[in-house]
């Protein structure tokens, strides 16, 4: 019998401090009207001084474990997607591992910026389906507020901090698209687009953490095309049509990109999970935060088919199909 990665838990954490668009007008020349019209964002959560990416990740993971009633000692894999690690090394995942009290298995980070959660899910799914691990936490956690240039109105209004996690356990499936769990993942990257979205610092280049730089229009143009391609690939690989999809849970960067993906799938916005208005772009945390919210309020029901779709710096992009 082929193995499938079943979702058995979910968790989230958002820092307490909320900055509205109005709060940003004291920092840069912007307006609530501009931000809402161009992006759909109204507010974002900002990590407190001393609150680290690992703290956000640990809180989300702990909630996922508690909801599933699973002891951390039962985990044998923890994959943390982040572009804003606590330190250059060790991996933020190992700090989360220690804070959770997970004493065995392996923990490591995956770096694919805003596609990070889809990448981390793909890695964990492959471990589980190969039988190399049985129970895995996949967490996306970011403190983007720390790498923003708070004088650049073109980028600082777009991002926020947060963490979301899903708990996976290997279970038997039939190999058909009616199985529960992760049905497929598709990952892509094209490093030629580095200059459109990057951080202008790093250990081996400047010796500093650097700040996020983005050519917004260029990223937008690619996001719409690449995310649509990843949707088509996921459907074709599983012999499914847009009509089979119950929920779209895309990366939350801009409501206009999200609406364009919904249109491609012919899905009404009621079947799309959108958190960008309240969370802004939390990079690798955005999809698991959205999953947690929709699962928590009862929108996602067992057996429903969910399409995840993301695009980020690199460029990286990808999709995953999950039957809840
Ligand atoms: N407030 C007011 N005006 C602003 C602001 C602001 N915060 N930011 C830019 N402007 C101005 C610009 O200066 C420009 O003015 P000008 O016409 O006088 O030169 C005007 O608004 C238009 O700016 P554009 O950048 O062309 O605006 P656009 O409509 O492209 O929207 C945005 C910008 C929101 C960034 C959009 O391009 C976008 O969402 N891009 C995609 C981002 C994304 O998807 N990222 C995902 C990956 S992120 C990751 O991986 C880390």
Tab-separated table of C-alpha atoms and ligand atoms in Angstrom:
chain	number	residue	atom	x	y	z
A	1	UNK	CA	0.000	0.000	0.000
A	2	UNK	CA	1.442	3.442	-0.864
A	3	UNK	CA	2.015	5.784	2.062
A	4	UNK	CA	0.400	9.221	2.328
A	5	UNK	CA	1.160	12.148	4.637
A	6	UNK	CA	-2.040	12.820	6.592
A	7	UNK	CA	-2.588	16.179	8.296
A	8	UNK	CA	-3.352	15.389	11.949
A	9	UNK	CA	-2.853	18.823	13.521
A	10	UNK	CA	-2.391	22.522	12.896
A	11	UNK	CA	-1.285	25.549	14.891
A	12	UNK	CA	-0.476	29.221	14.556
A	13	UNK	CA	1.053	32.127	16.366
A	14	UNK	CA	0.825	35.855	15.681
A	15	UNK	CA	2.748	38.412	17.759
A	16	UNK	CA	0.601	40.580	19.978
A	17	UNK	CA	1.545	43.955	18.504
A	18	UNK	CA	-0.529	45.034	15.506
A	19	UNK	CA	0.434	47.897	13.227
A	20	UNK	CA	-2.347	49.264	11.061
A	21	UNK	CA	-1.713	51.076	7.789
A	22	UNK	CA	-2.381	54.315	9.657
A	23	UNK	CA	0.485	53.454	12.039
A	24	UNK	CA	2.857	53.313	9.057
A	25	UNK	CA	2.022	56.798	7.869
A	26	UNK	CA	4.250	58.188	10.628
A	27	UNK	CA	7.223	56.223	9.221
A	28	UNK	CA	6.875	56.626	5.438
A	29	UNK	CA	4.939	58.719	2.927
A	30	UNK	CA	2.009	56.336	2.404
A	31	UNK	CA	-1.711	56.089	3.036
A	32	UNK	CA	-4.234	53.488	4.104
A	33	UNK	CA	-6.020	54.066	0.811
A	34	UNK	CA	-2.915	53.310	-1.322
A	35	UNK	CA	-2.014	50.161	0.624
A	36	UNK	CA	-5.568	48.765	0.646
A	37	UNK	CA	-6.179	49.527	-3.028
A	38	UNK	CA	-2.891	48.046	-4.308
A	39	UNK	CA	-2.541	45.089	-1.914
A	40	UNK	CA	-5.651	44.492	0.214
A	41	UNK	CA	-3.510	44.801	3.371
A	42	UNK	CA	-4.963	46.687	6.378
A	43	UNK	CA	-2.688	45.591	9.223
A	44	UNK	CA	0.221	43.319	10.155
A	45	UNK	CA	1.581	41.729	13.357
A	46	UNK	CA	5.069	42.739	14.516
A	47	UNK	CA	7.289	40.614	16.787
A	48	UNK	CA	8.276	42.175	20.106
A	49	UNK	CA	11.882	43.055	20.919
A	50	UNK	CA	13.582	39.822	21.880
A	51	UNK	CA	10.869	37.683	20.317
A	52	UNK	CA	12.647	35.444	17.807
A	53	UNK	CA	11.550	33.438	14.780
A	54	UNK	CA	12.104	30.279	16.857
A	55	UNK	CA	9.724	31.597	19.548
A	56	UNK	CA	6.987	32.157	16.961
A	57	UNK	CA	7.629	28.725	15.437
A	58	UNK	CA	7.647	26.985	18.815
A	59	UNK	CA	4.283	28.497	19.778
A	60	UNK	CA	2.686	27.359	16.497
A	61	UNK	CA	4.195	23.861	16.771
A	62	UNK	CA	3.150	23.481	20.400
A	63	UNK	CA	-0.441	24.321	19.491
A	64	UNK	CA	-0.412	21.781	16.654
A	65	UNK	CA	0.929	19.065	18.984
A	66	UNK	CA	-1.543	19.890	21.760
A	67	UNK	CA	-4.533	19.870	19.428
A	68	UNK	CA	-3.475	16.473	18.080
A	69	UNK	CA	-2.744	15.183	21.602
A	70	UNK	CA	0.741	14.138	20.521
A	71	UNK	CA	3.849	14.221	22.733
A	72	UNK	CA	6.901	15.925	21.169
A	73	UNK	CA	8.928	12.762	21.823
A	74	UNK	CA	6.821	11.027	19.164
A	75	UNK	CA	8.103	13.357	16.421
A	76	UNK	CA	10.886	12.167	14.186
A	77	UNK	CA	11.124	15.114	11.802
A	78	UNK	CA	10.811	18.902	12.103
A	79	UNK	CA	11.208	21.050	8.998
A	80	UNK	CA	11.202	24.801	9.495
A	81	UNK	CA	10.696	27.077	6.495
A	82	UNK	CA	12.202	30.466	7.166
A	83	UNK	CA	14.163	33.223	5.458
A	84	UNK	CA	14.624	35.056	8.771
A	85	UNK	CA	16.462	32.571	11.016
A	86	UNK	CA	17.490	33.418	14.582
A	87	UNK	CA	21.151	32.973	13.743
A	88	UNK	CA	23.312	32.050	10.766
A	89	UNK	CA	23.673	28.640	12.387
A	90	UNK	CA	22.477	26.363	13.837
A	91	UNK	CA	19.169	25.917	12.050
A	92	UNK	CA	16.223	27.655	13.707
A	93	UNK	CA	14.525	24.238	13.573
A	94	UNK	CA	16.981	22.828	16.133
A	95	UNK	CA	16.135	25.624	18.571
A	96	UNK	CA	12.427	24.864	18.074
A	97	UNK	CA	13.197	21.178	18.592
A	98	UNK	CA	14.812	21.928	21.963
A	99	UNK	CA	12.057	24.330	23.047
A	100	UNK	CA	9.382	21.743	22.234
A	101	UNK	CA	11.153	18.966	24.110
A	102	UNK	CA	11.533	16.883	20.943
A	103	UNK	CA	14.454	14.670	21.811
A	104	UNK	CA	14.866	12.441	18.767
A	105	UNK	CA	14.744	12.544	15.010
A	106	UNK	CA	16.043	15.351	12.821
A	107	UNK	CA	15.321	19.064	12.586
A	108	UNK	CA	16.498	21.400	9.837
A	109	UNK	CA	15.562	24.571	7.954
A	110	UNK	CA	14.410	25.034	4.376
A	111	UNK	CA	14.918	28.394	2.661
A	112	UNK	CA	12.674	29.265	-0.272
A	113	UNK	CA	11.374	32.617	1.019
A	114	UNK	CA	7.619	32.933	0.345
A	115	UNK	CA	7.465	29.448	-1.229
A	116	UNK	CA	9.136	28.039	1.873
A	117	UNK	CA	6.112	26.275	3.314
A	118	UNK	CA	5.330	24.443	0.069
A	119	UNK	CA	9.006	23.450	-0.178
A	120	UNK	CA	9.111	22.253	3.456
A	121	UNK	CA	5.860	20.336	2.989
A	122	UNK	CA	7.322	18.635	-0.088
A	123	UNK	CA	10.459	17.630	1.844
A	124	UNK	CA	8.491	16.229	4.783
A	125	UNK	CA	6.018	14.462	2.487
A	126	UNK	CA	8.862	12.716	0.694
A	127	UNK	CA	10.412	11.585	3.991
A	128	UNK	CA	7.060	10.187	5.138
A	129	UNK	CA	6.155	8.468	1.891
A	130	UNK	CA	9.591	6.816	1.775
A	131	UNK	CA	9.178	5.537	5.322
A	132	UNK	CA	12.172	7.535	6.583
A	133	UNK	CA	9.983	9.310	9.145
A	134	UNK	CA	6.508	8.650	10.545
A	135	UNK	CA	5.497	11.881	12.257
A	136	UNK	CA	6.618	15.310	11.106
A	137	UNK	CA	6.046	18.930	11.994
A	138	UNK	CA	6.223	21.400	9.125
A	139	UNK	CA	6.390	24.989	10.292
A	140	UNK	CA	6.705	28.285	8.449
A	141	UNK	CA	7.955	31.107	10.683
A	142	UNK	CA	9.184	34.596	9.887
A	143	UNK	CA	10.192	37.891	11.455
A	144	UNK	CA	10.323	39.925	8.236
A	145	UNK	CA	10.010	43.139	10.266
A	146	UNK	CA	13.725	42.670	11.048
A	147	UNK	CA	14.858	42.788	7.400
A	148	UNK	CA	12.611	45.588	6.184
A	149	UNK	CA	13.971	48.982	5.251
A	150	UNK	CA	11.531	51.135	7.210
A	151	UNK	CA	12.346	54.101	4.961
A	152	UNK	CA	11.298	52.252	1.763
A	153	UNK	CA	7.556	52.685	1.318
A	154	UNK	CA	7.612	50.317	-1.667
A	155	UNK	CA	8.354	47.330	0.573
A	156	UNK	CA	7.913	48.056	4.296
A	157	UNK	CA	4.115	48.285	4.085
A	158	UNK	CA	3.793	44.790	2.599
A	159	UNK	CA	5.101	42.385	5.230
A	160	UNK	CA	4.387	41.084	8.728
A	161	UNK	CA	5.555	38.494	11.269
A	162	UNK	CA	3.984	35.175	12.268
A	163	UNK	CA	4.178	31.393	12.261
A	164	UNK	CA	1.975	28.478	11.233
A	165	UNK	CA	2.475	24.735	11.514
A	166	UNK	CA	0.958	21.480	10.348
A	167	UNK	CA	1.518	18.077	11.859
A	168	UNK	CA	1.789	15.141	9.469
A	169	UNK	CA	1.638	11.396	10.056
A	170	UNK	CA	2.278	8.657	7.541
A	171	UNK	CA	-0.781	6.546	6.808
A	172	UNK	CA	-1.899	4.101	4.179
A	173	UNK	CA	-3.476	5.248	0.956
A	174	UNK	CA	-4.558	3.700	-2.318
A	175	UNK	CA	-2.402	5.900	-4.540
A	176	UNK	CA	-5.548	7.444	-6.048
A	177	UNK	CA	-6.647	11.061	-5.942
A	178	UNK	CA	-9.416	10.148	-3.494
A	179	UNK	CA	-6.827	9.457	-0.746
A	180	UNK	CA	-6.568	11.684	2.276
A	181	UNK	CA	-3.304	13.560	2.801
A	182	UNK	CA	-0.768	15.189	0.523
A	183	UNK	CA	-1.582	14.059	-3.027
A	184	UNK	CA	1.279	15.862	-4.759
A	185	UNK	CA	3.825	18.642	-4.526
A	186	UNK	CA	5.512	20.479	-7.395
A	187	UNK	CA	8.498	22.765	-6.813
A	188	UNK	CA	10.252	25.144	-9.200
A	189	UNK	CA	12.894	27.862	-9.169
A	190	UNK	CA	14.637	30.148	-11.614
A	191	UNK	CA	17.689	31.831	-10.133
A	192	UNK	CA	18.016	34.266	-13.030
A	193	UNK	CA	15.449	36.503	-11.308
A	194	UNK	CA	17.582	37.195	-8.233
A	195	UNK	CA	17.591	40.954	-8.706
A	196	UNK	CA	13.799	41.292	-8.642
A	197	UNK	CA	13.560	40.170	-5.002
A	198	UNK	CA	16.478	39.720	-2.611
A	199	UNK	CA	18.057	40.862	0.637
A	200	UNK	CA	21.089	43.086	0.150
A	201	UNK	CA	23.184	41.457	2.839
A	202	UNK	CA	24.441	38.106	4.025
A	203	UNK	CA	27.221	36.280	5.814
A	204	UNK	CA	29.558	35.765	2.873
A	205	UNK	CA	28.759	38.966	1.001
A	206	UNK	CA	28.457	41.892	3.414
A	207	UNK	CA	28.646	40.277	6.828
A	208	UNK	CA	25.331	41.952	7.702
A	209	UNK	CA	21.719	40.785	7.687
A	210	UNK	CA	20.738	43.320	5.011
A	211	UNK	CA	17.367	44.647	3.893
A	212	UNK	CA	14.698	43.340	1.552
A	213	UNK	CA	14.757	44.843	-1.964
A	214	UNK	CA	12.002	44.240	-4.472
A	215	UNK	CA	10.917	45.313	-7.926
A	216	UNK	CA	7.230	44.967	-7.108
A	217	UNK	CA	5.856	45.115	-10.640
A	218	UNK	CA	8.298	42.491	-11.920
A	219	UNK	CA	7.474	40.137	-9.024
A	220	UNK	CA	3.746	40.684	-9.533
A	221	UNK	CA	3.990	39.858	-13.247
A	222	UNK	CA	5.873	36.609	-12.615
A	223	UNK	CA	3.729	35.621	-9.624
A	224	UNK	CA	0.530	35.685	-11.656
A	225	UNK	CA	2.023	33.523	-14.438
A	226	UNK	CA	4.064	31.088	-12.328
A	227	UNK	CA	1.413	30.472	-9.690
A	228	UNK	CA	-1.133	29.774	-12.434
A	229	UNK	CA	1.253	27.291	-14.080
A	230	UNK	CA	1.776	25.524	-10.753
A	231	UNK	CA	-2.005	25.192	-10.345
A	232	UNK	CA	-2.357	23.639	-13.810
A	233	UNK	CA	0.500	21.213	-13.129
A	234	UNK	CA	-1.016	20.071	-9.839
A	235	UNK	CA	-4.412	19.443	-11.417
A	236	UNK	CA	-2.998	17.591	-14.441
A	237	UNK	CA	-0.702	15.412	-12.303
A	238	UNK	CA	-3.691	14.221	-10.257
A	239	UNK	CA	-6.146	13.898	-13.127
A	240	UNK	CA	-8.335	16.607	-11.588
A	241	UNK	CA	-10.135	19.671	-12.948
A	242	UNK	CA	-10.699	23.088	-11.334
A	243	UNK	CA	-14.210	21.955	-10.387
A	244	UNK	CA	-12.727	19.325	-8.045
A	245	UNK	CA	-11.016	21.905	-5.840
A	246	UNK	CA	-12.853	22.792	-2.623
A	247	UNK	CA	-10.427	25.430	-1.312
A	248	UNK	CA	-7.584	27.537	-2.620
A	249	UNK	CA	-5.067	28.477	0.087
A	250	UNK	CA	-2.472	30.590	-1.707
A	251	UNK	CA	0.530	32.546	-0.503
A	252	UNK	CA	-0.743	35.835	0.911
A	253	UNK	CA	1.186	38.659	-0.769
A	254	UNK	CA	-1.439	40.683	-2.560
A	255	UNK	CA	-5.224	40.256	-2.843
A	256	UNK	CA	-5.017	41.027	-6.567
A	257	UNK	CA	-2.732	38.013	-7.148
A	258	UNK	CA	-5.035	35.841	-5.023
A	259	UNK	CA	-8.110	36.972	-6.991
A	260	UNK	CA	-6.356	36.197	-10.243
A	261	UNK	CA	-5.658	32.595	-9.068
A	262	UNK	CA	-9.274	32.195	-7.943
A	263	UNK	CA	-10.429	33.318	-11.378
A	264	UNK	CA	-8.179	30.766	-13.062
A	265	UNK	CA	-9.813	28.044	-10.984
A	266	UNK	CA	-13.254	29.539	-11.490
A	267	UNK	CA	-13.605	29.545	-7.707
A	268	UNK	CA	-15.735	32.176	-5.934
A	269	UNK	CA	-13.762	34.139	-3.331
A	270	UNK	CA	-15.826	32.384	-0.620
A	271	UNK	CA	-13.796	29.241	-1.452
A	272	UNK	CA	-10.468	31.056	-1.147
A	273	UNK	CA	-8.758	31.494	2.200
A	274	UNK	CA	-7.443	35.074	2.327
A	275	UNK	CA	-5.687	36.442	5.399
A	276	UNK	CA	-3.568	39.084	3.679
A	277	UNK	CA	-5.869	41.866	4.895
A	278	UNK	CA	-5.019	41.114	8.550
A	279	UNK	CA	-1.585	39.430	8.372
A	280	UNK	CA	0.038	41.123	5.333
A	281	UNK	CA	2.739	38.991	3.686
A	282	UNK	CA	4.311	36.708	6.301
A	283	UNK	CA	6.390	34.867	3.696
A	284	UNK	CA	6.768	31.154	4.594
A	285	UNK	CA	4.249	31.522	7.422
A	286	UNK	CA	1.409	32.786	5.259
A	287	UNK	CA	-0.002	29.484	3.948
A	288	UNK	CA	0.102	27.575	7.275
A	289	UNK	CA	-1.403	30.612	9.042
A	290	UNK	CA	-4.242	30.599	6.510
A	291	UNK	CA	-4.687	26.827	6.832
A	292	UNK	CA	-4.834	27.101	10.609
A	293	UNK	CA	-7.424	29.860	10.485
A	294	UNK	CA	-9.704	28.057	8.030
A	295	UNK	CA	-9.361	24.714	9.814
A	296	UNK	CA	-9.921	26.366	13.189
A	297	UNK	CA	-13.149	28.126	12.193
A	298	UNK	CA	-14.552	24.992	10.564
A	299	UNK	CA	-14.255	26.027	6.921
A	300	UNK	CA	-11.916	23.161	5.979
A	301	UNK	CA	-13.693	19.860	6.400
A	302	UNK	CA	-12.254	16.384	6.427
A	303	UNK	CA	-12.065	14.945	2.929
A	304	UNK	CA	-12.053	18.311	1.166
A	305	UNK	CA	-9.476	19.030	-1.503
A	306	UNK	CA	-7.157	21.989	-0.873
A	307	UNK	CA	-4.787	23.568	-3.346
A	308	UNK	CA	-1.737	25.387	-1.980
A	309	UNK	CA	0.103	27.729	-4.328
A	310	UNK	CA	3.093	30.002	-3.701
A	311	UNK	CA	5.760	32.174	-5.259
A	312	UNK	CA	8.716	33.914	-3.675
A	313	UNK	CA	12.252	35.241	-3.917
A	314	UNK	CA	14.685	33.246	-6.013
A	315	UNK	CA	12.377	33.100	-7.865
A	316	UNK	CA	10.887	29.997	-6.292
A	317	UNK	CA	7.350	28.770	-6.761
A	318	UNK	CA	5.251	25.648	-6.372
A	319	UNK	CA	1.969	23.993	-5.510
A	320	UNK	CA	0.636	21.186	-3.374
A	321	UNK	CA	-2.654	19.314	-3.347
A	322	UNK	CA	-3.848	18.135	0.034
A	323	UNK	CA	-7.009	16.226	0.908
A	324	UNK	CA	-7.782	17.395	4.439
B	1	LIG	N1	2.409	54.279	-0.486
B	1	LIG	C1	2.128	55.209	-1.423
B	1	LIG	N2	2.669	55.185	-2.643
B	1	LIG	C2	3.535	54.170	-2.938
B	1	LIG	C3	3.866	53.191	-1.995
B	1	LIG	C4	3.273	53.277	-0.721
B	1	LIG	N3	3.512	52.381	0.251
B	1	LIG	N4	4.725	52.333	-2.560
B	1	LIG	C5	4.934	52.737	-3.807
B	1	LIG	N5	4.207	53.874	-4.041
B	1	LIG	C6	4.144	54.654	-5.272
B	1	LIG	C7	5.349	54.481	-6.136
B	1	LIG	O1	6.382	55.345	-5.758
B	1	LIG	C8	4.789	54.806	-7.494
B	1	LIG	O2	4.740	56.198	-7.613
B	1	LIG	P1	5.068	56.934	-9.012
B	1	LIG	O3	4.036	56.399	-9.973
B	1	LIG	O4	4.927	58.360	-8.662
B	1	LIG	O5	6.466	56.491	-9.349
B	1	LIG	C9	3.354	54.297	-7.443
B	1	LIG	O6	3.046	54.176	-6.043
B	1	LIG	C10	3.189	52.948	-8.119
B	1	LIG	O7	4.153	52.043	-7.621
B	1	LIG	P2	4.288	50.584	-8.188
B	1	LIG	O8	5.404	49.870	-7.491
B	1	LIG	O9	4.312	50.626	-9.666
B	1	LIG	O10	2.879	49.984	-7.701
B	1	LIG	P3	2.204	48.605	-8.033
B	1	LIG	O11	0.850	48.807	-8.498
B	1	LIG	O12	3.097	47.715	-8.845
B	1	LIG	O13	2.072	47.941	-6.600
B	1	LIG	C11	3.093	46.287	-5.168
B	1	LIG	C12	3.231	47.654	-5.839
B	1	LIG	C13	1.946	46.312	-4.211
B	1	LIG	C14	4.390	46.009	-4.399
B	1	LIG	C15	2.860	45.192	-6.212
B	1	LIG	O14	3.761	45.349	-7.276
B	1	LIG	C16	3.001	43.788	-5.665
B	1	LIG	O15	2.196	43.337	-4.886
B	1	LIG	N6	4.002	43.029	-6.134
B	1	LIG	C17	4.143	41.631	-5.792
B	1	LIG	C18	4.706	41.397	-4.443
B	1	LIG	C19	4.712	39.902	-4.204
B	1	LIG	O16	3.918	39.146	-4.716
B	1	LIG	N7	5.619	39.397	-3.452
B	1	LIG	C20	5.597	37.944	-3.251
B	1	LIG	C21	6.790	37.421	-3.003
B	1	LIG	S1	7.493	38.206	-1.637
B	1	LIG	C22	8.788	37.218	-1.101
B	1	LIG	O17	9.127	36.206	-1.626
B	1	LIG	C23	9.611	37.739	0.057
